[in-house]
PDB file of C-alpha atoms in Angstrom:
ATOM      1  CA  MET Q   1       7.284   4.624   2.215  1.00 68.00           C
ATOM      2  CA  ALA Q   2       4.126   3.757   1.507  1.00 75.00           C
ATOM      3  CA  ASP Q   3       0.708   4.481   3.474  1.00 71.00           C
ATOM      4  CA  SER Q   4      -2.781   4.374   2.577  1.00 71.00           C
ATOM      5  CA  THR Q   5      -5.698   6.221   4.418  1.00 68.00           C
ATOM      6  CA  GLY Q   6      -9.431   5.902   4.610  1.00 62.00           C
ATOM      7  CA  VAL Q   7     -11.347   8.816   2.580  1.00 61.00           C
ATOM      8  CA  SER Q   8     -15.113   9.379   3.036  1.00 58.00           C
ATOM      9  CA  ILE Q   9     -17.135  11.897   1.291  1.00 60.00           C
ATOM     10  CA  ASN Q  10     -19.909  13.403   3.601  1.00 60.00           C
ATOM     11  CA  ARG Q  11     -23.350  12.644   3.017  1.00 63.00           C
ATOM     12  CA  LEU Q  12     -22.641  10.610  -0.364  1.00 71.00           C
ATOM     13  CA  TYR Q  13     -24.384   7.305  -0.162  1.00 73.00           C
ATOM     14  CA  CYS Q  14     -25.078   4.264  -2.627  1.00 74.00           C
ATOM     15  CA  GLU Q  15     -27.818   1.863  -2.489  1.00 81.00           C
ATOM     16  CA  CYS Q  16     -27.071  -1.726  -1.351  1.00 79.00           C
ATOM     17  CA  ILE Q  17     -28.338  -4.876  -0.046  1.00 83.00           C
ATOM     18  CA  HIS Q  18     -27.002  -5.807   3.484  1.00 79.00           C
ATOM     19  CA  GLY Q  19     -28.487  -8.747   5.339  1.00 84.00           C
ATOM     20  CA  GLY Q  20     -31.236  -9.144   2.898  1.00 87.00           C
ATOM     21  CA  LYS Q  21     -32.290  -5.782   3.242  1.00 88.00           C
ATOM     22  CA  ARG Q  22     -32.217  -2.702   1.025  1.00 89.00           C
ATOM     23  CA  THR Q  23     -29.868  -0.031   2.570  1.00 85.00           C
ATOM     24  CA  ASN Q  24     -27.658   2.857   1.854  1.00 81.00           C
ATOM     25  CA  ARG Q  25     -24.063   2.624   2.640  1.00 74.00           C
ATOM     26  CA  LEU Q  26     -21.685   5.508   3.230  1.00 72.00           C
ATOM     27  CA  VAL Q  27     -18.869   6.005   0.116  1.00 71.00           C
ATOM     28  CA  TYR Q  28     -15.519   4.753   1.134  1.00 72.00           C
ATOM     29  CA  ASP Q  29     -12.640   4.898  -0.733  1.00 77.00           C
ATOM     30  CA  LYS Q  30      -8.942   4.507   0.376  1.00 81.00           C
ATOM     31  CA  LEU Q  31      -5.871   6.674  -1.069  1.00 84.00           C
ATOM     32  CA  HIS Q  32      -2.541   4.773  -1.506  1.00 84.00           C
ATOM     33  CA  ILE Q  33       0.617   6.738  -1.949  1.00 84.00           C
ATOM     34  CA  LEU Q  34       4.427   6.107  -2.314  1.00 85.00           C
ATOM     35  CA  ALA Q  35       6.744   8.779  -1.415  1.00 84.00           C
ATOM     36  CA  TYR Q  36      10.275   9.146  -1.117  1.00 82.00           C
ATOM     37  CA  TYR Q  37      11.814  10.586   2.215  1.00 81.00           C
ATOM     38  CA  TYR Q  38      15.168  12.875   1.825  1.00 82.00           C
ATOM     39  CA  PRO Q  39      15.859  13.866   5.888  1.00 83.00           C
ATOM     40  CA  LYS Q  40      19.042  15.549   5.010  1.00 89.00           C
ATOM     41  CA  GLN Q  41      16.830  18.105   2.784  1.00 90.00           C
ATOM     42  CA  GLY Q  42      13.813  17.869   4.709  1.00 86.00           C
ATOM     43  CA  TYR Q  43      11.340  16.819   2.233  1.00 87.00           C
ATOM     44  CA  ILE Q  44       8.890  13.901   1.368  1.00 85.00           C
ATOM     45  CA  PRO Q  45       7.983  14.075  -2.536  1.00 85.00           C
ATOM     46  CA  ILE Q  46       5.079  11.784  -3.353  1.00 84.00           C
ATOM     47  CA  VAL Q  47       5.921   9.497  -6.407  1.00 82.00           C
ATOM     48  CA  SER Q  48       2.925   7.633  -7.066  1.00 85.00           C
ATOM     49  CA  ALA Q  49      -0.691   7.450  -5.552  1.00 84.00           C
ATOM     50  CA  ARG Q  50      -3.789   5.442  -6.564  1.00 84.00           C
ATOM     51  CA  TRP Q  51      -7.434   6.065  -5.313  1.00 80.00           C
ATOM     52  CA  GLY Q  52      -9.358   2.866  -4.935  1.00 74.00           C
ATOM     53  CA  GLU Q  53     -12.385   1.096  -3.185  1.00 72.00           C
ATOM     54  CA  GLY Q  54     -12.112   1.272   0.623  1.00 69.00           C
ATOM     55  CA  HIS Q  55     -11.327  -2.417   0.816  1.00 68.00           C
ATOM     56  CA  SER Q  56      -8.861  -2.931  -1.801  1.00 73.00           C
ATOM     57  CA  SER Q  57      -5.637  -4.200  -0.495  1.00 80.00           C
ATOM     58  CA  ASP Q  58      -2.663  -2.203   0.402  1.00 82.00           C
ATOM     59  CA  SER Q  59       0.134  -4.585  -0.662  1.00 83.00           C
ATOM     60  CA  THR Q  60      -1.626  -4.859  -4.133  1.00 85.00           C
ATOM     61  CA  ASN Q  61      -1.836  -1.366  -4.645  1.00 84.00           C
ATOM     62  CA  LEU Q  62       1.760  -0.824  -3.665  1.00 86.00           C
ATOM     63  CA  LEU Q  63       3.183  -3.716  -5.948  1.00 88.00           C
ATOM     64  CA  GLU Q  64       1.296  -1.847  -8.859  1.00 87.00           C
ATOM     65  CA  MET Q  65       2.505   1.384  -7.709  1.00 86.00           C
ATOM     66  CA  VAL Q  66       6.389   0.163  -7.391  1.00 86.00           C
ATOM     67  CA  LYS Q  67       6.075  -1.638 -10.992  1.00 86.00           C
ATOM     68  CA  GLN Q  68       5.131   1.707 -12.728  1.00 84.00           C
ATOM     69  CA  VAL Q  69       7.995   3.535 -11.118  1.00 80.00           C
ATOM     70  CA  ASP Q  70      11.200   3.154 -13.085  1.00 71.00           C
ATOM     71  CA  PHE Q  71      13.482   5.246 -10.868  1.00 63.00           C
ATOM     72  CA  LEU Q  72      13.694   3.245  -7.339  1.00 62.00           C
ATOM     73  CA  ASP Q  73      16.965   4.536  -6.144  1.00 63.00           C
ATOM     74  CA  ASN Q  74      16.345   3.831  -2.271  1.00 65.00           C
ATOM     75  CA  GLU Q  75      17.663   1.192  -0.679  1.00 79.00           C
ATOM     76  CA  TYR Q  76      14.555   0.925   1.862  1.00 85.00           C
ATOM     77  CA  LEU Q  77      11.200   0.843   1.750  1.00 84.00           C
ATOM     78  CA  LEU Q  78       9.085   1.635   4.956  1.00 85.00           C
ATOM     79  CA  ALA Q  79       5.441   0.240   5.507  1.00 86.00           C
ATOM     80  CA  ASP Q  80       3.156  -0.995   8.009  1.00 83.00           C
ATOM     81  CA  ARG Q  81       1.513  -4.386   8.239  1.00 83.00           C
ATOM     82  CA  GLY Q  82      -1.089  -3.660   5.522  1.00 82.00           C
ATOM     83  CA  TYR Q  83       1.772  -4.144   3.091  1.00 84.00           C
ATOM     84  CA  ASP Q  84       3.019  -7.796   4.447  1.00 85.00           C
ATOM     85  CA  CYS Q  85       2.533  -9.698   1.347  1.00 85.00           C
ATOM     86  CA  CYS Q  86       5.427 -12.470  -0.121  1.00 86.00           C
ATOM     87  CA  GLU Q  87       5.096 -10.941  -3.617  1.00 90.00           C
ATOM     88  CA  LEU Q  88       5.919  -7.507  -2.785  1.00 88.00           C
ATOM     89  CA  PHE Q  89       8.932  -8.806  -0.903  1.00 89.00           C
ATOM     90  CA  GLU Q  90      10.180 -10.770  -3.725  1.00 90.00           C
ATOM     91  CA  TYR Q  91       9.662  -7.904  -6.240  1.00 89.00           C
ATOM     92  CA  LEU Q  92      11.719  -5.206  -3.745  1.00 87.00           C
ATOM     93  CA  LEU Q  93      14.448  -7.738  -3.091  1.00 89.00           C
ATOM     94  CA  GLN Q  94      14.944  -8.471  -6.824  1.00 88.00           C
ATOM     95  CA  HIS Q  95      15.519  -4.549  -7.104  1.00 85.00           C
ATOM     96  CA  ASN Q  96      18.036  -4.361  -4.405  1.00 86.00           C
ATOM     97  CA  ILE Q  97      15.230  -2.724  -2.193  1.00 86.00           C
ATOM     98  CA  THR Q  98      15.008  -3.917   1.295  1.00 87.00           C
ATOM     99  CA  PRO Q  99      11.419  -3.976   2.824  1.00 87.00           C
ATOM    100  CA  ILE Q 100      11.201  -2.907   6.520  1.00 86.00           C
ATOM    101  CA  VAL Q 101       7.745  -4.273   7.063  1.00 84.00           C
ATOM    102  CA  LYS Q 102       6.337  -5.338  10.527  1.00 77.00           C
ATOM    103  CA  THR Q 103       4.680  -8.837   9.410  1.00 74.00           C
ATOM    104  CA  LYS Q 104       1.529 -10.039  10.987  1.00 67.00           C
ATOM    105  CA  GLU Q 105       2.145 -12.359  14.014  1.00 65.00           C
ATOM    106  CA  PHE Q 106      -0.334 -14.883  12.382  1.00 55.00           C
ATOM    107  CA  LYS Q 107       1.476 -15.337   8.945  1.00 53.00           C
ATOM    108  CA  TRP Q 108       3.720 -18.271   8.297  1.00 54.00           C
ATOM    109  CA  ASN Q 109       7.454 -17.997   7.895  1.00 56.00           C
ATOM    110  CA  TYR Q 110       8.443 -16.400   4.479  1.00 55.00           C
ATOM    111  CA  LYS Q 111      10.757 -18.368   2.137  1.00 57.00           C
ATOM    112  CA  VAL Q 112      12.030 -15.064   0.453  1.00 54.00           C
ATOM    113  CA  SER Q 113      15.550 -14.308  -1.002  1.00 51.00           C
ATOM    114  CA  LYS Q 114      17.480 -12.226  -3.051  1.00 49.00           C
ATOM    115  CA  SER Q 115      18.236 -14.733  -5.795  1.00 48.00           C
TER     116      SER Q 115
END
């Protein structure tokens, strides 16, 4: 399973320019996790995690995490629409992992195969 969540730290601001004016912006980061799910045993161990900027791409971060893990033994990867990415799908299929990701409606047809 893959997921990400926004993380903000109360009252931590950075100075930036927005709309031509100097302003303070709330610091916003994103935590990405990759976890296994063992329903029979009843636990979900976190395999990998990445902390990034709030606007960082879900699919790019997951692809980097998956490439760093050397023991992918699951048959499926569950993820939400944020992980809809051709490059990620190709990598998973090459490693015999079926991605179960709801694709975005506006995307084109994928030309991804296991070969």
